[in-house]
Amino acid sequence: AKYSWVDKDTCIACGACGATAPDIYDYDDEGLAEVIYDGDGNHGVKAIAEDLYDDLQDACDGCPTDSIKIADEPFNR
Ligand code: SF4
């Protein structure tokens, strides 16, 4: 399984990830990205569906600040 969260301390609110993977990433009131998939709340605990893995990787690769974290285990943040 794959899990993800966004480090808002380094996110620059560029808007790329939500455009690339709108089912996984959305933005808070300040425009900073967060994982909204399956009600994750940016905790990195919801297993992302396999059909979204390409979007997940594309968003991660496209983040200019490497703020998108991905792992095979839940982050439990
Ligand atoms: Fe933030 Fe990276 Fe998403 Fe841009 S692509 S909004 S820097 S997490």
Short mmCIF file of C-alpha atoms and ligand atoms in Angstrom, two decimals:
data_model
loop_
_atom_site.label_atom_id
_atom_site.label_comp_id
_atom_site.label_asym_id
_atom_site.label_seq_id
_atom_site.Cartn_x
_atom_site.Cartn_y
_atom_site.Cartn_z
CA ALA A 1 0.00 0.00 0.00
CA LYS A 2 0.99 3.62 -0.42
CA TYR A 3 0.55 6.49 2.01
CA SER A 4 1.22 10.19 1.63
CA TRP A 5 1.30 13.47 3.50
CA VAL A 6 2.44 17.01 2.71
CA ASP A 7 5.01 18.90 4.76
CA LYS A 8 3.35 22.30 5.01
CA ASP A 9 6.52 23.82 6.47
CA THR A 10 8.15 23.56 3.06
CA CYS A 11 5.12 23.69 0.71
CA ILE A 12 5.07 26.97 -1.24
CA ALA A 13 1.42 26.71 -2.31
CA CYS A 14 2.31 26.44 -5.99
CA GLY A 15 -0.83 24.50 -6.84
CA ALA A 16 0.82 21.75 -8.86
CA CYS A 17 -0.07 18.68 -6.83
CA GLY A 18 -3.81 19.35 -6.67
CA ALA A 19 -3.87 19.82 -10.43
CA THR A 20 -1.95 16.59 -10.98
CA ALA A 21 -3.69 14.45 -8.36
CA PRO A 22 -6.97 16.12 -7.36
CA ASP A 23 -8.26 12.95 -5.69
CA ILE A 24 -5.33 13.00 -3.28
CA TYR A 25 -4.32 16.64 -2.72
CA ASP A 26 -6.29 19.76 -1.99
CA TYR A 27 -5.43 23.04 -0.29
CA ASP A 28 -6.11 24.66 3.05
CA ASP A 29 -7.20 28.28 3.51
CA GLU A 30 -3.63 29.46 2.99
CA GLY A 31 -3.25 27.49 -0.22
CA LEU A 32 -0.92 24.97 1.36
CA ALA A 33 -1.41 21.44 0.13
CA GLU A 34 -2.72 18.57 2.23
CA VAL A 35 -3.81 14.99 1.67
CA ILE A 36 -7.60 14.84 1.56
CA TYR A 37 -7.90 11.32 0.18
CA ASP A 38 -10.52 9.26 2.03
CA GLY A 39 -10.66 11.86 4.80
CA ASP A 40 -6.97 11.42 5.58
CA GLY A 41 -6.61 14.90 7.08
CA ASN A 42 -2.93 14.96 6.02
CA HIS A 43 -2.08 12.33 8.64
CA GLY A 44 -0.71 9.91 6.06
CA VAL A 45 -2.74 6.98 7.33
CA LYS A 46 -5.20 6.21 4.52
CA ALA A 47 -4.08 3.59 2.00
CA ILE A 48 -4.29 5.17 -1.44
CA ALA A 49 -5.98 3.15 -4.16
CA GLU A 50 -3.66 1.50 -6.65
CA ASP A 51 -5.31 3.20 -9.61
CA LEU A 52 -4.06 6.50 -8.21
CA TYR A 53 -0.40 5.44 -7.89
CA ASP A 54 0.56 7.13 -11.18
CA ASP A 55 -1.04 10.40 -10.05
CA LEU A 56 0.65 10.02 -6.68
CA GLN A 57 4.10 9.59 -8.19
CA ASP A 58 3.57 12.36 -10.76
CA ALA A 59 2.55 14.78 -8.01
CA CYS A 60 5.57 13.82 -5.92
CA ASP A 61 7.94 14.18 -8.88
CA GLY A 62 6.38 17.53 -9.79
CA CYS A 63 6.61 19.15 -6.37
CA PRO A 64 9.29 21.84 -6.60
CA THR A 65 10.08 21.68 -2.89
CA ASP A 66 9.94 17.91 -2.27
CA SER A 67 7.15 18.51 0.22
CA ILE A 68 5.14 15.45 -0.81
CA LYS A 69 6.08 12.43 1.26
CA ILE A 70 5.25 8.88 0.17
CA ALA A 71 5.88 5.57 1.91
CA ASP A 72 4.68 1.96 1.91
CA GLU A 73 3.67 2.18 5.57
CA PRO A 74 1.28 4.60 7.32
CA PHE A 75 3.02 7.69 8.64
CA ASN A 76 0.70 8.03 11.66
CA ARG A 77 1.44 11.70 11.94
FE1 SF4 B 1 2.99 22.48 -2.11
FE2 SF4 B 1 4.52 20.82 -3.54
FE3 SF4 B 1 1.85 20.77 -3.80
FE4 SF4 B 1 3.28 22.83 -4.76
S1 SF4 B 1 3.36 20.70 -5.48
S2 SF4 B 1 1.33 22.95 -3.58
S3 SF4 B 1 4.89 23.00 -3.20
S4 SF4 B 1 3.04 20.23 -1.95
#
